[in-house]
Amino acid sequence: MSRIVVTGGAGRLGRSVVTALADAGHEVFSFDREKLEGLAAEQVSVDLLDPDETRRAFERIRPAVVVHLAAIAVPGALPDPDIFRINTQLVWSVLAAALDSGTGSLLLASSPTVIGYGSPSGWAPERLPLDEDHPVAPWNGYAASKVAMEQIVQMAVRQHGDRMSFGVFRPCYVIAPEEWAGAPTQQGHTVAERIADPTLSAVALFNYVDARDAGEFVAAWIAGASDVPNGSTFFVGAPDALADGDTAVAVRAHLPALAPLSHQLTGTESVFSSARAERLLGWRATRLWRDQLTRTPVPQEATR
Ligand SMILES: NC(=O)c1ccc[n+]([C@@H]2O[C@H](COP(=O)([O-])OP(=O)(O)OC[C@H]3O[C@@H](n4cnc5c(N)ncnc54)[C@H](O)[C@@H]3O)[C@@H](O)[C@H]2O)c1
């Protein structure tokens, strides 16, 4: 059992990460500006943008592990310069406090958007499915902040890798448990609407992950971090695409830039490969949309 700080523990993903870690027997602390009733963690109110406040909170808890999720999590939620400044500042603040308080390992949430899909000036993959070695090409402030955050972690590996384990994961479009039954997803529509109107899911290349599976990935990383190369990056997604029918058919219909490589996808397979997480950590998402989705009536306007 470890003492674990989850930053952003009250968030969409954080809640399931906290639950998975508590279920695995860890002592969990949520460092967040928000509090959430019923969270299986001691909730510490802290503005992580304030380095002194952050340092004091870490000194009190002295966690063995930090899972850093707190961020502006939606591209376009703020102007690009603000998202970049806030997200990178949060990493500096949390990293410094973790180092000072003797933390042994730190896992950072990045994003698949670093890859560059959706760029207004055009983007095409080098190969499919996309793996962690595929080049990144951020085109907005959110994705640029995530590339910078990943680079700060790689810098920390070079500076402190002899005494601390670091990791990066790129969760796909996170679907919280209640969203299968019709609660709005991060983009405001429901999962059923996302399936019914493929253009909604195509913008994320049909990727998704159940938040509980992502939480279990975090638990698997904590258990195995010392046995994998320091600073390893992982895509964390469901093995299938969030699309009705074969992925290659959906890709050809809605993602012309990927169409020439669509033959490299088999059946319902995801455009993103999470094979590294399975190979190195024994983790594989098990909650698939075809099993999870409680088909709720889809409003007419979503199908037009
Ligand atoms: N939701 C997704 O689909 C998705 C996909 C890929 C990556 N991610 C990444 O995963 C992480 C979590 O995403 P989420 O969807 O749970 O986001 P969220 O917005 O639901 O949660 C973020 C949490 O961080 C907290 N926070 C933000 N700024 C803070 C500050 N200064 N001090 C203290 N707490 C602060 C917020 O209060 C919130 O509870 C983010 O880093 C996000 O970029 C999310």
PDB file of C-alpha atoms in Angstrom, residues 159-260:
ATOM      1  CA  GLN A 159      17.908  15.094 -13.973  1.00  0.00           C
ATOM      2  CA  HIS A 160      16.396  12.814 -11.342  1.00  0.00           C
ATOM      3  CA  GLY A 161      15.897   9.410 -12.986  1.00  0.00           C
ATOM      4  CA  ASP A 162      18.448   7.838 -10.653  1.00  0.00           C
ATOM      5  CA  ARG A 163      16.110   8.360  -7.686  1.00  0.00           C
ATOM      6  CA  MET A 164      12.633   8.688  -9.140  1.00  0.00           C
ATOM      7  CA  SER A 165      10.407   6.866 -11.664  1.00  0.00           C
ATOM      8  CA  PHE A 166       8.463   8.882 -14.203  1.00  0.00           C
ATOM      9  CA  GLY A 167       5.777   7.973 -16.695  1.00  0.00           C
ATOM     10  CA  VAL A 168       3.409   9.587 -19.171  1.00  0.00           C
ATOM     11  CA  PHE A 169       0.034   8.308 -20.278  1.00  0.00           C
ATOM     12  CA  ARG A 170      -2.194   9.607 -23.034  1.00  0.00           C
ATOM     13  CA  PRO A 171      -5.771   8.655 -22.153  1.00  0.00           C
ATOM     14  CA  CYS A 172      -8.160   8.530 -25.073  1.00  0.00           C
ATOM     15  CA  TYR A 173     -11.581  10.277 -24.907  1.00  0.00           C
ATOM     16  CA  VAL A 174     -12.545   9.533 -21.314  1.00  0.00           C
ATOM     17  CA  ILE A 175     -16.033   8.166 -20.704  1.00  0.00           C
ATOM     18  CA  ALA A 176     -17.053   8.263 -17.037  1.00  0.00           C
ATOM     19  CA  PRO A 177     -19.293   5.416 -15.804  1.00  0.00           C
ATOM     20  CA  GLU A 178     -22.494   7.522 -15.654  1.00  0.00           C
ATOM     21  CA  GLU A 179     -21.964   8.676 -19.246  1.00  0.00           C
ATOM     22  CA  TRP A 180     -22.807   5.218 -20.609  1.00  0.00           C
ATOM     23  CA  ALA A 181     -26.324   5.791 -19.264  1.00  0.00           C
ATOM     24  CA  GLY A 182     -26.751   9.203 -20.867  1.00  0.00           C
ATOM     25  CA  ALA A 183     -24.896  11.810 -18.778  1.00  0.00           C
ATOM     26  CA  PRO A 184     -23.164  14.327 -21.058  1.00  0.00           C
ATOM     27  CA  THR A 185     -19.589  13.526 -22.107  1.00  0.00           C
ATOM     28  CA  GLN A 186     -16.745  16.057 -22.084  1.00  0.00           C
ATOM     29  CA  GLN A 187     -17.983  17.619 -25.340  1.00  0.00           C
ATOM     30  CA  GLY A 188     -21.565  18.003 -24.059  1.00  0.00           C
ATOM     31  CA  HIS A 189     -23.279  15.317 -26.151  1.00  0.00           C
ATOM     32  CA  THR A 190     -24.035  11.758 -24.991  1.00  0.00           C
ATOM     33  CA  VAL A 191     -22.162   8.603 -25.962  1.00  0.00           C
ATOM     34  CA  ALA A 192     -25.232   7.391 -27.886  1.00  0.00           C
ATOM     35  CA  GLU A 193     -25.208  10.635 -29.889  1.00  0.00           C
ATOM     36  CA  ARG A 194     -21.482  10.175 -30.499  1.00  0.00           C
ATOM     37  CA  ILE A 195     -22.170   6.746 -32.019  1.00  0.00           C
ATOM     38  CA  ALA A 196     -25.226   7.891 -33.984  1.00  0.00           C
ATOM     39  CA  ASP A 197     -23.373  10.838 -35.533  1.00  0.00           C
ATOM     40  CA  PRO A 198     -19.880   9.574 -36.509  1.00  0.00           C
ATOM     41  CA  THR A 199     -18.646  13.101 -37.217  1.00  0.00           C
ATOM     42  CA  LEU A 200     -18.657  13.720 -33.436  1.00  0.00           C
ATOM     43  CA  SER A 201     -16.266  10.837 -32.751  1.00  0.00           C
ATOM     44  CA  ALA A 202     -14.246  11.193 -35.978  1.00  0.00           C
ATOM     45  CA  VAL A 203     -12.622  14.398 -34.646  1.00  0.00           C
ATOM     46  CA  ALA A 204     -10.868  12.201 -32.044  1.00  0.00           C
ATOM     47  CA  LEU A 205     -10.229   9.414 -34.588  1.00  0.00           C
ATOM     48  CA  PHE A 206     -12.954   7.352 -32.863  1.00  0.00           C
ATOM     49  CA  ASN A 207     -10.837   6.881 -29.730  1.00  0.00           C
ATOM     50  CA  TYR A 208     -12.221   6.374 -26.233  1.00  0.00           C
ATOM     51  CA  VAL A 209     -11.502   4.767 -22.879  1.00  0.00           C
ATOM     52  CA  ASP A 210     -13.735   3.984 -19.938  1.00  0.00           C
ATOM     53  CA  ALA A 211     -12.525   6.062 -16.961  1.00  0.00           C
ATOM     54  CA  ARG A 212     -12.435   2.935 -14.774  1.00  0.00           C
ATOM     55  CA  ASP A 213     -10.118   1.211 -17.260  1.00  0.00           C
ATOM     56  CA  ALA A 214      -7.899   4.317 -17.225  1.00  0.00           C
ATOM     57  CA  GLY A 215      -7.928   4.155 -13.404  1.00  0.00           C
ATOM     58  CA  GLU A 216      -6.820   0.533 -13.575  1.00  0.00           C
ATOM     59  CA  PHE A 217      -4.035   1.539 -15.968  1.00  0.00           C
ATOM     60  CA  VAL A 218      -2.772   3.999 -13.323  1.00  0.00           C
ATOM     61  CA  ALA A 219      -2.835   1.231 -10.701  1.00  0.00           C
ATOM     62  CA  ALA A 220      -0.922  -1.070 -13.096  1.00  0.00           C
ATOM     63  CA  TRP A 221       1.675   1.654 -13.760  1.00  0.00           C
ATOM     64  CA  ILE A 222       2.203   2.211 -10.035  1.00  0.00           C
ATOM     65  CA  ALA A 223       2.693  -1.526  -9.506  1.00  0.00           C
ATOM     66  CA  GLY A 224       5.093  -1.886 -12.450  1.00  0.00           C
ATOM     67  CA  ALA A 225       6.816   1.498 -12.855  1.00  0.00           C
ATOM     68  CA  SER A 226      10.166   0.351 -11.541  1.00  0.00           C
ATOM     69  CA  ASP A 227      10.277  -2.501 -14.095  1.00  0.00           C
ATOM     70  CA  VAL A 228       9.674  -0.424 -17.247  1.00  0.00           C
ATOM     71  CA  PRO A 229      12.064   2.054 -18.902  1.00  0.00           C
ATOM     72  CA  ASN A 230      12.004   5.319 -16.954  1.00  0.00           C
ATOM     73  CA  GLY A 231       9.896   7.982 -18.697  1.00  0.00           C
ATOM     74  CA  SER A 232       7.896   5.496 -20.794  1.00  0.00           C
ATOM     75  CA  THR A 233       4.886   6.931 -22.604  1.00  0.00           C
ATOM     76  CA  PHE A 234       1.666   4.956 -23.034  1.00  0.00           C
ATOM     77  CA  PHE A 235      -1.476   5.354 -25.106  1.00  0.00           C
ATOM     78  CA  VAL A 236      -4.380   4.265 -22.908  1.00  0.00           C
ATOM     79  CA  GLY A 237      -7.429   3.462 -24.969  1.00  0.00           C
ATOM     80  CA  ALA A 238     -10.046   0.821 -25.638  1.00  0.00           C
ATOM     81  CA  PRO A 239      -8.948  -1.845 -28.124  1.00  0.00           C
ATOM     82  CA  ASP A 240     -11.881  -1.003 -30.404  1.00  0.00           C
ATOM     83  CA  ALA A 241     -13.060   2.188 -32.130  1.00  0.00           C
ATOM     84  CA  LEU A 242     -16.085   4.204 -30.989  1.00  0.00           C
ATOM     85  CA  ALA A 243     -17.850   3.603 -34.287  1.00  0.00           C
ATOM     86  CA  ASP A 244     -20.505   1.243 -35.586  1.00  0.00           C
ATOM     87  CA  GLY A 245     -19.061  -1.363 -37.953  1.00  0.00           C
ATOM     88  CA  ASP A 246     -15.487  -1.802 -39.133  1.00  0.00           C
ATOM     89  CA  THR A 247     -13.034   0.968 -38.301  1.00  0.00           C
ATOM     90  CA  ALA A 248     -11.607   1.103 -41.830  1.00  0.00           C
ATOM     91  CA  VAL A 249     -15.088   1.774 -43.240  1.00  0.00           C
ATOM     92  CA  ALA A 250     -15.698   4.604 -40.720  1.00  0.00           C
ATOM     93  CA  VAL A 251     -12.244   6.025 -41.449  1.00  0.00           C
ATOM     94  CA  ARG A 252     -12.826   6.032 -45.217  1.00  0.00           C
ATOM     95  CA  ALA A 253     -16.226   7.711 -44.735  1.00  0.00           C
ATOM     96  CA  HIS A 254     -15.183  10.439 -42.290  1.00  0.00           C
ATOM     97  CA  LEU A 255     -11.386  10.818 -42.243  1.00  0.00           C
ATOM     98  CA  PRO A 256     -10.153  11.215 -45.837  1.00  0.00           C
ATOM     99  CA  ALA A 257      -6.566  11.964 -44.707  1.00  0.00           C
ATOM    100  CA  LEU A 258      -6.356   8.523 -43.094  1.00  0.00           C
ATOM    101  CA  ALA A 259      -8.144   6.659 -45.897  1.00  0.00           C
ATOM    102  CA  PRO A 260      -4.987   5.602 -47.826  1.00  0.00           C
TER     103      PRO A 260
END
